[in-house]
Tab-separated table of C-alpha atoms in Angstrom:
chain	number	residue	atom	x	y	z
A	1	MET	CA	-65.058	47.207	-41.896
A	2	ALA	CA	-63.097	49.680	-40.363
A	3	LEU	CA	-64.779	48.828	-36.909
A	4	ILE	CA	-63.826	45.347	-37.136
A	5	LEU	CA	-60.039	46.474	-38.272
A	6	LEU	CA	-59.943	48.331	-35.999
A	7	CYS	CA	-61.422	46.019	-33.089
A	8	SER	CA	-58.638	43.514	-34.893
A	9	LYS	CA	-56.028	45.740	-33.592
A	10	ARG	CA	-57.263	46.610	-30.405
A	11	LEU	CA	-57.280	42.730	-29.443
A	12	ALA	CA	-53.885	42.282	-30.990
A	13	THR	CA	-52.438	44.747	-28.921
A	14	PHE	CA	-54.408	43.241	-26.062
A	15	TRP	CA	-52.431	39.468	-26.894
A	16	ASP	CA	-48.560	41.609	-27.277
A	17	THR	CA	-49.590	43.208	-23.636
A	18	GLU	CA	-50.967	40.232	-22.145
A	19	LYS	CA	-47.559	38.112	-23.809
A	20	ASP	CA	-45.580	41.451	-22.725
A	21	GLN	CA	-46.548	41.000	-19.159
A	22	ALA	CA	-46.439	36.829	-18.663
A	23	MET	CA	-42.968	37.295	-19.713
A	24	LEU	CA	-42.439	40.324	-17.597
A	25	HIS	CA	-44.065	37.419	-14.406
A	26	GLN	CA	-41.804	34.574	-15.467
A	27	ASN	CA	-40.137	33.301	-12.275
A	28	SER	CA	-36.307	33.194	-12.541
A	29	VAL	CA	-34.337	29.850	-13.116
A	30	PHE	CA	-33.223	30.058	-9.630
A	31	HIS	CA	-36.871	29.930	-8.050
A	32	GLY	CA	-37.616	26.493	-11.036
A	33	LEU	CA	-34.530	24.927	-9.032
A	34	LEU	CA	-35.949	25.370	-5.444
A	35	LYS	CA	-39.452	24.727	-6.451
A	36	HIS	CA	-38.063	20.589	-6.582
A	37	ILE	CA	-37.275	21.297	-2.289
A	38	PRO	CA	-40.290	19.966	0.296
A	39	TRP	CA	-40.186	23.102	1.467
A	40	HIS	CA	-43.054	22.583	4.242
A	41	ARG	CA	-40.990	19.603	5.635
A	42	PHE	CA	-37.677	21.884	5.918
A	43	ASP	CA	-39.880	23.772	7.731
A	44	SER	CA	-41.098	21.599	9.854
A	45	LEU	CA	-37.269	20.112	10.548
A	46	VAL	CA	-36.207	23.845	11.412
A	47	GLU	CA	-39.387	24.024	14.487
A	48	ASP	CA	-38.327	20.514	15.525
A	49	HIS	CA	-34.184	21.873	15.541
A	50	GLY	CA	-35.413	25.116	17.519
A	51	ALA	CA	-33.080	26.431	14.423
A	52	ASP	CA	-34.651	29.882	14.562
A	53	ALA	CA	-35.671	29.947	17.964
A	54	ARG	CA	-34.490	33.717	19.357
A	55	VAL	CA	-33.366	34.381	15.291
A	56	ARG	CA	-34.033	38.336	14.504
A	57	ARG	CA	-32.090	38.432	10.869
A	58	LEU	CA	-31.524	35.665	8.845
A	59	PRO	CA	-33.904	32.724	9.048
A	60	THR	CA	-32.843	29.410	8.463
A	61	LYS	CA	-34.679	29.370	4.996
A	62	SER	CA	-33.036	32.081	3.661
A	63	GLN	CA	-29.388	30.948	4.725
A	64	LEU	CA	-30.758	27.754	2.694
A	65	VAL	CA	-30.920	30.082	-0.080
A	66	ALA	CA	-27.815	32.146	-0.328
A	67	LEU	CA	-25.990	28.405	0.241
A	68	LEU	CA	-27.113	27.270	-2.580
A	69	TYR	CA	-27.012	30.194	-5.030
A	70	GLY	CA	-23.079	29.554	-4.163
A	71	GLN	CA	-23.123	26.571	-5.163
A	72	PHE	CA	-24.988	27.307	-8.745
A	73	SER	CA	-23.581	30.495	-8.813
A	74	GLY	CA	-19.383	29.199	-8.325
A	75	ALA	CA	-19.603	31.745	-5.827
A	76	ALA	CA	-16.236	30.961	-3.909
A	77	SER	CA	-17.047	33.116	-0.750
A	78	LEU	CA	-18.748	35.069	1.495
A	79	ARG	CA	-18.208	38.435	0.282
A	80	GLU	CA	-19.383	36.940	-3.369
A	81	ILE	CA	-22.159	35.514	-2.283
A	82	VAL	CA	-23.401	38.530	-0.234
A	83	THR	CA	-22.759	40.841	-3.216
A	84	GLY	CA	-24.133	38.716	-5.755
A	85	LEU	CA	-27.521	38.601	-3.364
A	86	SER	CA	-27.821	42.232	-2.961
A	87	SER	CA	-27.837	42.938	-6.782
A	88	HIS	CA	-31.222	40.484	-6.707
A	89	ALA	CA	-32.723	41.628	-3.961
A	90	VAL	CA	-36.003	42.028	-5.580
A	91	ARG	CA	-36.220	38.434	-7.354
A	92	LEU	CA	-34.874	37.043	-4.194
A	93	TYR	CA	-38.893	37.963	-3.075
A	94	HIS	CA	-39.774	35.454	-5.237
A	95	VAL	CA	-38.528	32.638	-3.718
A	96	GLY	CA	-38.969	34.154	-0.014
A	97	ALA	CA	-35.765	34.828	1.213
A	98	ASP	CA	-33.843	38.087	1.371
A	99	PRO	CA	-30.443	39.599	1.054
A	100	VAL	CA	-28.167	38.523	3.947
A	101	ARG	CA	-25.094	40.393	5.670
A	102	ARG	CA	-21.729	39.109	5.565
A	103	SER	CA	-21.441	38.623	9.595
A	104	THR	CA	-24.476	37.219	10.043
A	105	PHE	CA	-24.698	34.674	7.591
A	106	SER	CA	-21.224	34.007	9.366
A	107	ASP	CA	-22.218	33.434	12.361
A	108	ALA	CA	-25.900	31.138	11.760
A	109	ASN	CA	-23.344	28.494	9.623
A	110	ALA	CA	-20.528	28.773	12.879
A	111	GLN	CA	-24.150	27.959	14.767
A	112	ARG	CA	-26.934	26.487	13.203
A	113	PRO	CA	-28.234	23.196	13.738
A	114	VAL	CA	-26.051	21.427	11.344
A	115	ALA	CA	-29.178	18.835	11.478
A	116	VAL	CA	-31.535	20.604	9.946
A	117	PHE	CA	-29.380	20.439	6.146
A	118	SER	CA	-28.476	16.970	6.926
A	119	GLU	CA	-32.283	15.748	7.285
A	120	LEU	CA	-33.040	17.942	4.498
A	121	LEU	CA	-30.570	16.202	2.644
A	122	ALA	CA	-31.657	12.526	3.632
A	123	MET	CA	-35.406	13.419	2.665
A	124	MET	CA	-33.863	14.539	-0.791
A	125	MET	CA	-32.501	11.724	-1.596
A	126	LYS	CA	-35.465	9.339	-0.962
A	127	GLN	CA	-37.451	12.136	-3.153
A	128	ALA	CA	-34.694	11.206	-5.610
A	129	HIS	CA	-35.242	8.043	-5.754
A	130	ARG	CA	-38.915	8.055	-6.211
A	131	GLY	CA	-38.078	11.020	-9.221
A	132	LEU	CA	-34.749	9.814	-10.729
A	133	ARG	CA	-34.780	5.796	-10.240
A	134	ARG	CA	-35.207	3.226	-13.734
A	135	LYS	CA	-37.533	0.749	-13.506
A	136	LEU	CA	-35.094	-1.768	-12.469
A	137	ALA	CA	-35.606	-5.841	-11.565
A	138	GLU	CA	-32.070	-5.145	-9.326
A	139	THR	CA	-30.255	-2.371	-7.416
A	140	THR	CA	-27.121	-1.725	-7.740
A	141	TYR	CA	-24.793	0.336	-5.134
A	142	LEU	CA	-21.242	1.639	-5.086
A	143	ILE	CA	-19.878	2.698	-2.219
A	144	ASP	CA	-17.210	4.571	-1.967
A	145	ALA	CA	-15.080	7.975	0.146
A	146	THR	CA	-13.549	11.105	-0.894
A	147	SER	CA	-11.526	13.622	0.815
A	148	ALA	CA	-12.115	17.016	0.522
A	149	ARG	CA	-9.114	19.005	1.315
A	150	LEU	CA	-9.896	22.212	3.581
A	151	ASN	CA	-8.001	25.373	3.923
A	152	GLU	CA	-6.020	26.689	6.844
A	153	ARG	CA	-8.685	28.576	8.164
A	154	SER	CA	-11.222	25.749	7.711
A	155	ALA	CA	-8.857	22.773	8.747
A	156	GLY	CA	-8.738	23.089	12.389
A	157	TRP	CA	-11.677	20.624	13.159
A	158	ALA	CA	-10.228	18.114	11.167
A	159	ARG	CA	-6.227	18.012	11.614
A	160	PHE	CA	-4.564	15.143	13.132
A	161	SER	CA	-1.797	13.392	13.460
A	162	ALA	CA	1.566	14.205	10.928
A	163	GLY	CA	-0.065	17.611	10.640
A	164	VAL	CA	-2.102	15.535	7.464
A	165	CYS	CA	-6.024	17.612	7.945
A	166	GLY	CA	-9.083	17.133	5.766
A	167	ALA	CA	-12.521	15.897	5.398
A	168	LYS	CA	-13.941	12.885	3.971
A	169	VAL	CA	-17.690	12.287	2.215
A	170	HIS	CA	-18.947	8.852	3.060
A	171	VAL	CA	-21.466	7.574	0.228
A	172	ILE	CA	-23.670	5.691	-1.116
A	173	TYR	CA	-24.575	5.920	-4.968
A	174	ASP	CA	-27.240	4.768	-7.282
A	175	ALA	CA	-25.227	4.690	-10.203
A	176	ASP	CA	-28.632	3.694	-12.547
A	177	ALA	CA	-30.433	6.604	-11.029
A	178	ASP	CA	-26.967	9.039	-10.840
A	179	ARG	CA	-27.540	10.135	-6.992
A	180	PRO	CA	-26.422	9.314	-3.925
A	181	ILE	CA	-28.807	7.542	-1.752
A	182	TYR	CA	-26.546	8.512	1.484
A	183	ALA	CA	-24.166	10.317	2.379
A	184	ALA	CA	-22.013	11.515	6.044
A	185	VAL	CA	-19.295	13.677	7.014
A	186	THR	CA	-15.863	12.883	8.807
A	187	THR	CA	-12.542	13.976	9.566
A	188	ALA	CA	-9.792	12.663	6.955
A	189	ASN	CA	-8.231	10.267	9.377
A	190	VAL	CA	-11.917	7.805	9.262
A	191	ASN	CA	-11.296	4.530	7.876
A	192	ASP	CA	-13.481	3.746	5.101
A	193	ILE	CA	-14.521	0.448	6.673
A	194	THR	CA	-16.130	2.023	9.850
A	195	MET	CA	-18.282	4.137	8.291
A	196	ALA	CA	-19.342	0.963	6.521
A	197	LYS	CA	-20.381	-0.557	9.301
A	198	GLN	CA	-23.075	2.366	10.023
A	199	MET	CA	-24.510	2.760	6.656
A	200	PRO	CA	-27.681	1.285	5.832
A	201	ILE	CA	-27.976	-2.060	4.475
A	202	GLU	CA	-30.866	-3.419	2.249
A	203	PRO	CA	-31.337	-7.214	1.530
A	204	GLY	CA	-31.276	-8.234	-1.568
A	205	ALA	CA	-29.190	-5.989	-3.064
A	206	THR	CA	-25.949	-6.120	-5.001
A	207	TYR	CA	-22.850	-3.602	-2.987
A	208	VAL	CA	-19.891	-2.927	-5.246
A	209	PHE	CA	-17.047	-1.580	-3.166
A	210	ASP	CA	-12.678	-1.113	-3.841
A	211	LEU	CA	-10.007	-2.863	-0.928
A	212	GLY	CA	-10.864	0.128	1.460
A	213	TYR	CA	-14.060	-2.250	2.684
A	214	TYR	CA	-12.137	-5.540	3.260
A	215	ASP	CA	-13.574	-6.600	6.401
A	216	TYR	CA	-15.297	-10.058	6.853
A	217	ALA	CA	-17.509	-10.223	9.086
A	218	TRP	CA	-18.314	-7.414	7.451
A	219	TRP	CA	-19.490	-8.820	4.546
A	220	ALA	CA	-20.471	-11.779	6.433
A	221	GLU	CA	-23.345	-9.302	7.243
A	222	LEU	CA	-23.838	-8.757	3.935
A	223	ASP	CA	-24.428	-12.525	2.511
A	224	ALA	CA	-27.017	-13.096	5.548
A	225	VAL	CA	-29.969	-11.007	4.012
A	226	GLY	CA	-28.733	-11.589	0.442
A	227	CYS	CA	-27.210	-9.089	-0.873
A	228	ARG	CA	-24.504	-9.855	-3.378
A	229	ILE	CA	-20.734	-8.543	-3.397
A	230	VAL	CA	-18.506	-7.426	-5.802
A	231	THR	CA	-14.968	-6.505	-4.487
A	232	ARG	CA	-11.367	-7.392	-5.095
A	233	PHE	CA	-8.946	-9.586	-3.562
A	234	LYS	CA	-5.818	-8.448	-1.574
A	235	SER	CA	-3.116	-9.572	-2.832
A	236	ASN	CA	-1.589	-11.689	-0.288
A	237	THR	CA	-5.023	-13.718	0.344
A	238	PRO	CA	-5.192	-16.717	-0.540
A	239	LEU	CA	-8.382	-19.354	-2.158
A	240	GLU	CA	-9.192	-22.717	-1.256
A	241	VAL	CA	-10.437	-23.858	-4.865
A	242	VAL	CA	-13.180	-26.419	-4.600
A	243	GLU	CA	-14.523	-25.988	-9.018
A	244	GLU	CA	-12.585	-24.419	-11.799
A	245	LEU	CA	-14.874	-23.410	-14.247
A	246	ALA	CA	-14.900	-22.641	-18.162
A	247	VAL	CA	-13.624	-20.059	-19.570
A	248	THR	CA	-14.050	-18.278	-22.935
A	249	GLU	CA	-10.272	-18.174	-24.851
A	250	GLY	CA	-8.463	-14.638	-25.852
A	251	GLY	CA	-11.052	-13.015	-23.561
A	252	ASN	CA	-10.590	-10.781	-20.701
A	253	ILE	CA	-11.681	-13.065	-18.246
A	254	LEU	CA	-8.720	-15.106	-17.168
A	255	SER	CA	-9.889	-17.936	-14.955
A	256	ASP	CA	-13.445	-18.310	-12.869
A	257	ARG	CA	-12.385	-19.841	-9.992
A	258	ILE	CA	-15.091	-21.552	-6.651
A	259	GLY	CA	-13.678	-21.716	-3.163
A	260	PHE	CA	-13.162	-20.980	0.056
A	261	LEU	CA	-11.096	-18.029	1.953
A	262	PRO	CA	-9.219	-18.651	5.193
A	263	ALA	CA	-10.251	-20.145	7.524
A	264	ARG	CA	-8.633	-18.279	10.298
A	265	GLN	CA	-8.319	-14.609	10.406
A	266	ALA	CA	-5.161	-12.843	12.279
A	267	LYS	CA	-4.994	-13.448	16.022
A	268	SER	CA	-6.645	-16.984	15.373
A	269	ARG	CA	-9.831	-15.441	15.045
A	270	ARG	CA	-12.254	-17.424	13.411
A	271	ASN	CA	-13.384	-15.938	10.013
A	272	PRO	CA	-17.081	-15.061	9.813
A	273	MET	CA	-17.005	-15.235	5.684
A	274	GLN	CA	-17.179	-19.310	5.405
A	275	ASP	CA	-18.817	-19.148	2.702
A	276	ALA	CA	-18.025	-20.072	-0.808
A	277	VAL	CA	-16.873	-17.925	-3.468
A	278	ARG	CA	-15.620	-16.723	-6.520
A	279	GLU	CA	-12.617	-15.278	-7.849
A	280	VAL	CA	-13.035	-13.528	-11.140
A	281	ARG	CA	-9.091	-12.759	-12.795
A	282	VAL	CA	-9.868	-9.998	-15.358
A	283	VAL	CA	-7.167	-8.085	-16.986
A	284	THR	CA	-7.487	-4.492	-18.173
A	285	ASP	CA	-6.511	-2.626	-21.102
A	286	THR	CA	-3.777	-1.288	-19.231
A	287	GLY	CA	-2.424	-5.000	-18.473
A	288	LYS	CA	-3.200	-4.421	-14.915
A	289	VAL	CA	-4.636	-8.038	-13.934
A	290	LEU	CA	-7.601	-7.917	-11.504
A	291	ARG	CA	-8.918	-10.520	-8.461
A	292	ILE	CA	-12.304	-10.235	-7.888
A	293	LEU	CA	-14.372	-11.401	-5.473
A	294	SER	CA	-18.010	-11.920	-5.421
A	295	ASN	CA	-20.119	-14.090	-3.180
A	296	ASP	CA	-22.693	-14.716	-6.328
A	297	LEU	CA	-22.040	-18.146	-7.705
A	298	ASP	CA	-24.176	-18.254	-10.371
A	299	ALA	CA	-23.628	-14.985	-12.311
A	300	SER	CA	-21.596	-14.964	-15.389
A	301	ALA	CA	-18.060	-14.294	-14.690
A	302	GLN	CA	-18.423	-11.687	-17.645
A	303	GLU	CA	-21.387	-10.134	-15.531
A	304	ILE	CA	-19.482	-9.756	-12.182
A	305	ALA	CA	-16.872	-8.355	-13.764
A	306	ASP	CA	-18.855	-5.516	-15.217
A	307	LEU	CA	-20.315	-5.110	-12.032
A	308	TYR	CA	-16.590	-4.488	-10.850
A	309	HIS	CA	-16.073	-2.115	-13.684
A	310	ARG	CA	-19.738	-0.181	-12.651
A	311	ARG	CA	-17.425	0.701	-9.212
A	312	TRP	CA	-15.463	4.032	-11.889
A	313	ALA	CA	-19.516	5.993	-12.267
A	314	ILE	CA	-19.020	7.058	-7.957
A	315	GLU	CA	-15.523	8.352	-9.119
A	316	LEU	CA	-17.099	10.242	-11.762
A	317	PHE	CA	-19.595	11.660	-9.521
A	318	PHE	CA	-17.553	13.163	-7.114
A	319	ARG	CA	-15.401	14.362	-9.523
A	320	TRP	CA	-18.454	15.927	-11.138
A	321	VAL	CA	-19.163	17.317	-7.343
A	322	LYS	CA	-15.988	19.141	-7.467
A	323	GLN	CA	-15.542	20.965	-10.687
A	324	ILE	CA	-18.912	22.150	-10.676
A	325	LEU	CA	-19.878	22.313	-7.250
A	326	LYS	CA	-18.400	23.409	-3.770
A	327	ILE	CA	-16.893	20.709	-1.878
A	328	THR	CA	-12.946	22.030	-2.180
A	329	ARG	CA	-13.533	25.886	-1.191
A	330	PHE	CA	-15.196	26.126	2.257
A	331	VAL	CA	-16.684	29.414	3.065
A	332	GLY	CA	-16.596	28.462	7.297
A	333	THR	CA	-14.038	28.291	9.347
A	334	SER	CA	-15.494	25.958	11.983
A	335	GLU	CA	-16.091	22.229	11.942
A	336	ASN	CA	-20.410	23.079	11.721
A	337	ALA	CA	-20.181	25.266	8.704
A	338	VAL	CA	-17.807	22.559	6.611
A	339	ARG	CA	-20.651	20.331	6.957
A	340	ILE	CA	-23.475	21.988	6.437
A	341	GLN	CA	-21.519	23.634	2.855
A	342	ILE	CA	-20.933	19.792	2.275
A	343	ALA	CA	-24.830	18.761	3.040
A	344	VAL	CA	-26.171	21.623	0.730
A	345	ALA	CA	-23.766	21.011	-2.042
A	346	LEU	CA	-25.571	17.587	-2.600
A	347	ILE	CA	-28.712	19.123	-1.941
A	348	ALA	CA	-27.640	21.567	-4.939
A	349	PHE	CA	-26.846	18.155	-6.871
A	350	LEU	CA	-30.075	16.787	-6.033
A	351	LEU	CA	-31.927	19.872	-7.852
A	352	LEU	CA	-29.879	19.739	-10.769
A	353	ARG	CA	-30.732	16.135	-11.210
A	354	LEU	CA	-34.208	16.895	-10.565
A	355	ALA	CA	-34.930	19.656	-12.918
A	356	GLN	CA	-32.811	18.303	-15.415
A	357	ALA	CA	-34.895	15.026	-15.645
A	358	ALA	CA	-38.080	17.480	-15.733
A	359	GLN	CA	-36.800	18.797	-19.250
A	360	LYS	CA	-35.347	17.089	-22.177
A	361	SER	CA	-33.642	18.991	-24.692
A	362	ILE	CA	-30.278	19.239	-22.560
A	363	GLN	CA	-28.694	15.244	-22.244
A	364	SER	CA	-25.760	16.569	-20.739
A	365	PRO	CA	-25.036	17.487	-16.972
A	366	ILE	CA	-22.396	19.234	-17.026
A	367	VAL	CA	-23.463	21.914	-20.040
A	368	PHE	CA	-27.063	22.103	-17.917
A	369	ALA	CA	-25.067	23.140	-15.252
A	370	ARG	CA	-23.303	25.368	-17.095
A	371	LEU	CA	-26.303	26.576	-18.717
A	372	ILE	CA	-27.990	27.110	-14.927
A	373	ARG	CA	-24.763	28.556	-13.696
A	374	ALA	CA	-25.446	31.784	-16.508
A	375	ASN	CA	-29.041	31.931	-16.949
A	376	LEU	CA	-29.570	31.164	-12.894
A	377	MET	CA	-31.251	35.125	-12.010
A	378	HIS	CA	-32.619	35.335	-15.172
A	379	ARG	CA	-36.441	35.285	-15.843
A	380	ARG	CA	-36.954	32.220	-18.148
A	381	PRO	CA	-38.025	28.793	-17.926
A	382	ILE	CA	-35.741	25.834	-16.910
A	383	ASP	CA	-36.622	23.950	-20.200
A	384	ASN	CA	-36.091	26.467	-22.379
A	385	LEU	CA	-32.205	27.479	-21.492
A	386	LEU	CA	-30.857	26.343	-24.829
A	387	HIS	CA	-33.706	29.280	-26.986
A	388	PRO	CA	-32.764	33.039	-26.863
A	389	SER	CA	-34.859	35.448	-24.588
A	390	PRO	CA	-38.099	36.261	-25.624
A	391	HIS	CA	-37.793	40.000	-25.846
A	392	ILE	CA	-40.495	42.367	-24.975
A	393	ILE	CA	-41.920	43.811	-28.173
A	394	GLN	CA	-42.316	47.265	-28.519
A	395	ASP	CA	-44.639	49.469	-29.925
A	396	ARG	CA	-43.274	51.219	-32.806
A	397	ARG	CA	-45.212	53.982	-32.069
A	398	GLN	CA	-44.377	55.050	-28.832
A	399	MET	CA	-40.565	56.145	-30.556
A	400	SER	CA	-42.771	58.660	-33.114
A	401	LEU	CA	-44.460	61.832	-33.114
A	402	VAL	CA	-47.713	61.988	-34.562
A	403	LEU	CA	-48.147	66.232	-36.188
A	404	CYS	CA	-51.230	65.847	-37.546
A	405	GLN	CA	-53.186	63.006	-38.786
A	406	ASN	CA	-55.654	63.187	-42.148
């Protein structure tokens, strides 16, 4: 019996030791986020663009890891990033990176090819499309742009007339998957419609946008490939009405009409948007009346109104990125550094979405992002952020001195 009890105690001690060792070798939360990056493709991009050619101190991977650390930790300067990484040098080994020096880091942001990071972002947007998007019969995309004010040191490349400076991020956003599918960075004086004409278009999809994309020729291109358009009329755009559709009295839909846009544009040019369109007049909760335009003549007026209302999802996305990630304070002083930082900020957003989708306990994106920041370099699984960290079970006998035993 004594032998059995001794074996049981030793077995229990063995399992306790195994549990302790497992906890000690748990990867950090940061490591859990970075595993969603397709590193083999990233390595191919680095090689294709010669990003690591003649580089001795700071490989591109370490630069990316450092920039992502800055996004997730909320670091506001190069110095904060460098100091933070230095304090966690041991745990950087597990993500295949090294601490960085401030001068080397600054040079890399100014000189390394932006294409490495922008193309990685494009790859990951496709990856997120497969991982996050719901299985829906139709696709609705929102198009908009947001400005990013630059500080005095970073604004030189984006300065134009009247002394205004800044960058602009142009985005196609999939509201159902809560993710961007396309992003481009320009100076703030580039018109939204100019970039929209360069965006990839998916035939048959629904595109919702605001007055910044008021261009009949572009609308005609979307219409020609079977896309549904939902936008707003300008206040001075007339409609040649050919049919009045019935609406429910007392609702927010004031009228529903089918007609034609003006046949001619300015300077007597022929309007390429010759097909009939829909005008749905809606009153908002604040009493404002909107004239919503669509080329869908079959959907209900309420469906058209609801689609336009969804446009606010991209505004919420822009607000979230600016509040949680570093897209308004830049750690570089050149155009190259600004473009890299914006691309990495959007990569960080996708990593957060992919990591959140892999767990079930935290539903709020803001709460999840805050917990990531608070636990970034802690050794614990991402799906256990709401629970106390497991502590090592100490053997009480280690603190006792047995003088004699009878």
